[in-house]
Amino acid sequence: MPDPLLLPEGIPPTAARSLPSAVWHAVRSSGWTLTCAIAVVLVLVMAAAADLLVLVEGQSLNPDIANLGPTGLPAGPLGGVSGSHWFGVEPLTGVDLFALVAHGARTSLLVGLGATALATALGVVIGASAGYLGGWWDRVVTWTADVLLGFPYLIFMIALGAMAPPDFPRQPLLIVVLGVFGWPRVARIVRAQTLSLSGRDFVSAAKAMGGGPWHVFTRELLPNLWAPVIVVASLSIPSMIGSEAALSFLGVGVLPPTPSWGRTISAAIDFFETDPLYLVFPGLLLFVVTLAFNVVGDAVRDTLDPRSGGRD
């Protein structure tokens, strides 16, 4: 089956929508997509302004046992939800749950976006060079990508996280490991697109006019690769966020005291019967942000695919 991200042979690259207009068209293509785009923006704002929002709430990440009852559970109904604790408080510590969720959003999005950026950069460079140069380099890249795609990377990351010293910075480690294991998917799409574009008339014309390999690669091929790159990157963000949450859930990702959605969800499972909202809020935010990124990414993909005509 042909890759839906590749332009049909009869349509020149200039016939596809420009990227900004495609993204705008995708966002306003339906009310559902627009809602998901707004959700992404709101979560990004919450992560960026976590300190300010927690300050406005009048709370912090400091434990406060005054918020707890005699059993160590939040005082008051609904996990301690009130005007001064928007999401309630954490059992046993009394830490404000909104502060944990807001700062956890910063951690999860930082790792997810950072790993996606690294995987995309590696995938574009490696995939485009393999498709353009061909030969032994193309065979090496293809073989390496197949090996990494079939490798149980989650087990490797669990082992690496368990062996890493406790004082080793976990966020950069997660970004590097997730990015290294994430580039093959990007590289395969970029390689296929490069092979398709290399046989087009505008590339042949550039070579006939005396354009060297570097000029043809940077001026003719790369500008026409951004559409599929943006699409695959937007669809990779949710999986990267989910991987960080899963590793933190298993205790080998982000370590205390750095807040993380996955670690908060892991701790909340033990209190689900007595304080279900402790699990609901971080779990709901993780679900919303991964769903929203997927919906927006799908809409951008449909818009950039000339054969589908986009969404009307």
mmCIF file of C-alpha atoms in Angstrom, residues 124-259:
data_model
loop_
_atom_site.group_PDB
_atom_site.id
_atom_site.type_symbol
_atom_site.label_atom_id
_atom_site.label_comp_id
_atom_site.label_asym_id
_atom_site.label_seq_id
_atom_site.Cartn_x
_atom_site.Cartn_y
_atom_site.Cartn_z
ATOM 1 C CA VAL A 124 15.218 13.898 8.633
ATOM 2 C CA VAL A 125 19.009 13.940 8.321
ATOM 3 C CA ILE A 126 19.437 10.169 8.202
ATOM 4 C CA GLY A 127 16.369 9.388 6.092
ATOM 5 C CA ALA A 128 16.893 12.162 3.536
ATOM 6 C CA SER A 129 20.576 11.339 3.100
ATOM 7 C CA ALA A 130 19.770 7.632 2.673
ATOM 8 C CA GLY A 131 17.133 8.320 0.032
ATOM 9 C CA TYR A 132 19.274 10.843 -1.832
ATOM 10 C CA LEU A 133 22.654 9.107 -1.707
ATOM 11 C CA GLY A 134 21.454 5.507 -1.931
ATOM 12 C CA GLY A 135 24.035 2.736 -2.185
ATOM 13 C CA TRP A 136 25.648 1.242 0.891
ATOM 14 C CA TRP A 137 24.530 4.121 3.122
ATOM 15 C CA ASP A 138 20.902 3.478 2.221
ATOM 16 C CA ARG A 139 21.292 -0.219 3.014
ATOM 17 C CA VAL A 140 22.924 0.534 6.386
ATOM 18 C CA VAL A 141 20.191 3.001 7.331
ATOM 19 C CA THR A 142 17.411 0.632 6.281
ATOM 20 C CA TRP A 143 18.923 -2.270 8.217
ATOM 21 C CA THR A 144 19.525 -0.138 11.324
ATOM 22 C CA ALA A 145 15.985 1.246 11.232
ATOM 23 C CA ASP A 146 14.519 -2.262 10.939
ATOM 24 C CA VAL A 147 16.591 -3.469 13.904
ATOM 25 C CA LEU A 148 15.578 -0.520 16.110
ATOM 26 C CA LEU A 149 11.911 -0.812 15.157
ATOM 27 C CA GLY A 150 11.938 -4.465 16.182
ATOM 28 C CA PHE A 151 13.957 -3.905 19.348
ATOM 29 C CA PRO A 152 12.048 -4.060 22.679
ATOM 30 C CA TYR A 153 13.066 -0.521 23.565
ATOM 31 C CA LEU A 154 10.758 -0.291 26.578
ATOM 32 C CA ILE A 155 12.625 -3.135 28.297
ATOM 33 C CA PHE A 156 15.933 -1.464 27.436
ATOM 34 C CA MET A 157 14.772 1.856 28.895
ATOM 35 C CA ILE A 158 13.534 0.145 32.052
ATOM 36 C CA ALA A 159 16.926 -1.518 32.509
ATOM 37 C CA LEU A 160 18.778 1.704 31.739
ATOM 38 C CA GLY A 161 16.626 3.682 34.147
ATOM 39 C CA ALA A 162 17.216 1.109 36.864
ATOM 40 C CA MET A 163 21.000 1.197 36.348
ATOM 41 C CA ALA A 164 21.348 4.979 36.075
ATOM 42 C CA PRO A 165 22.585 6.668 39.284
ATOM 43 C CA PRO A 166 19.809 8.377 41.280
ATOM 44 C CA ASP A 167 21.471 11.778 40.874
ATOM 45 C CA PHE A 168 21.738 11.443 37.079
ATOM 46 C CA PRO A 169 19.444 13.971 35.292
ATOM 47 C CA ARG A 170 16.483 11.859 34.202
ATOM 48 C CA GLN A 171 14.757 14.261 31.841
ATOM 49 C CA PRO A 172 17.743 14.617 29.466
ATOM 50 C CA LEU A 173 18.267 10.850 29.687
ATOM 51 C CA LEU A 174 14.670 10.147 28.692
ATOM 52 C CA ILE A 175 14.826 12.678 25.844
ATOM 53 C CA VAL A 176 17.984 11.102 24.408
ATOM 54 C CA VAL A 177 16.843 7.490 24.745
ATOM 55 C CA LEU A 178 13.329 8.116 23.396
ATOM 56 C CA GLY A 179 14.738 10.251 20.575
ATOM 57 C CA VAL A 180 17.307 7.631 19.557
ATOM 58 C CA PHE A 181 14.655 4.911 19.424
ATOM 59 C CA GLY A 182 12.157 7.219 17.712
ATOM 60 C CA TRP A 183 14.102 8.331 14.636
ATOM 61 C CA PRO A 184 13.592 5.177 12.474
ATOM 62 C CA ARG A 185 9.870 5.883 11.957
ATOM 63 C CA VAL A 186 10.643 9.402 10.778
ATOM 64 C CA ALA A 187 13.591 8.256 8.677
ATOM 65 C CA ARG A 188 11.569 5.659 6.776
ATOM 66 C CA ILE A 189 8.913 8.200 5.777
ATOM 67 C CA VAL A 190 11.496 10.843 4.841
ATOM 68 C CA ARG A 191 13.531 8.302 2.861
ATOM 69 C CA ALA A 192 10.461 7.184 0.890
ATOM 70 C CA GLN A 193 9.479 10.780 0.181
ATOM 71 C CA THR A 194 13.039 11.622 -0.897
ATOM 72 C CA LEU A 195 13.106 8.677 -3.314
ATOM 73 C CA SER A 196 9.778 9.836 -4.755
ATOM 74 C CA LEU A 197 10.886 13.447 -5.160
ATOM 75 C CA SER A 198 14.282 12.551 -6.637
ATOM 76 C CA GLY A 199 12.624 11.323 -9.820
ATOM 77 C CA ARG A 200 10.457 14.398 -10.356
ATOM 78 C CA ASP A 201 10.949 16.785 -13.242
ATOM 79 C CA PHE A 202 11.840 19.779 -11.047
ATOM 80 C CA VAL A 203 14.777 17.850 -9.561
ATOM 81 C CA SER A 204 15.972 16.734 -13.004
ATOM 82 C CA ALA A 205 15.677 20.321 -14.245
ATOM 83 C CA ALA A 206 17.761 21.604 -11.328
ATOM 84 C CA LYS A 207 20.474 19.064 -12.104
ATOM 85 C CA ALA A 208 20.359 19.900 -15.823
ATOM 86 C CA MET A 209 20.852 23.595 -15.016
ATOM 87 C CA GLY A 210 24.089 22.814 -13.211
ATOM 88 C CA GLY A 211 22.849 22.455 -9.657
ATOM 89 C CA GLY A 212 25.228 20.432 -7.505
ATOM 90 C CA PRO A 213 24.169 17.686 -5.106
ATOM 91 C CA TRP A 214 24.157 20.058 -2.119
ATOM 92 C CA HIS A 215 22.069 22.658 -3.962
ATOM 93 C CA VAL A 216 19.558 20.083 -5.180
ATOM 94 C CA PHE A 217 19.317 18.507 -1.743
ATOM 95 C CA THR A 218 18.903 21.718 0.251
ATOM 96 C CA ARG A 219 16.950 23.865 -2.238
ATOM 97 C CA GLU A 220 14.774 21.329 -4.060
ATOM 98 C CA LEU A 221 14.280 18.313 -1.818
ATOM 99 C CA LEU A 222 14.313 19.528 1.789
ATOM 100 C CA PRO A 223 11.632 22.260 1.364
ATOM 101 C CA ASN A 224 9.237 19.598 0.060
ATOM 102 C CA LEU A 225 9.889 17.232 2.955
ATOM 103 C CA TRP A 226 8.538 19.443 5.725
ATOM 104 C CA ALA A 227 4.888 18.510 5.263
ATOM 105 C CA PRO A 228 5.296 14.772 5.980
ATOM 106 C CA VAL A 229 7.873 15.575 8.659
ATOM 107 C CA ILE A 230 5.448 17.835 10.524
ATOM 108 C CA VAL A 231 2.734 15.217 10.253
ATOM 109 C CA VAL A 232 4.801 12.337 11.611
ATOM 110 C CA ALA A 233 6.203 14.585 14.349
ATOM 111 C CA SER A 234 2.730 15.650 15.471
ATOM 112 C CA LEU A 235 1.679 12.008 15.632
ATOM 113 C CA SER A 236 4.828 11.059 17.559
ATOM 114 C CA ILE A 237 4.297 13.528 20.412
ATOM 115 C CA PRO A 238 1.496 11.536 22.108
ATOM 116 C CA SER A 239 3.519 8.312 22.062
ATOM 117 C CA MET A 240 6.552 10.100 23.532
ATOM 118 C CA ILE A 241 4.436 11.607 26.309
ATOM 119 C CA GLY A 242 2.887 8.216 26.962
ATOM 120 C CA SER A 243 6.313 6.546 27.080
ATOM 121 C CA GLU A 244 7.562 9.055 29.644
ATOM 122 C CA ALA A 245 4.445 8.535 31.741
ATOM 123 C CA ALA A 246 4.806 4.749 31.507
ATOM 124 C CA LEU A 247 8.453 4.829 32.586
ATOM 125 C CA SER A 248 7.697 7.187 35.477
ATOM 126 C CA PHE A 249 4.759 4.966 36.406
ATOM 127 C CA LEU A 250 7.163 2.012 36.621
ATOM 128 C CA GLY A 251 9.553 4.023 38.780
ATOM 129 C CA VAL A 252 12.415 4.229 36.258
ATOM 130 C CA GLY A 253 11.548 7.563 34.660
ATOM 131 C CA VAL A 254 11.460 10.920 36.396
ATOM 132 C CA LEU A 255 12.340 10.498 40.077
ATOM 133 C CA PRO A 256 11.092 12.416 43.140
ATOM 134 C CA PRO A 257 10.829 15.235 43.916
ATOM 135 C CA THR A 258 10.277 16.218 40.265
ATOM 136 C CA PRO A 259 6.517 16.008 39.553
#
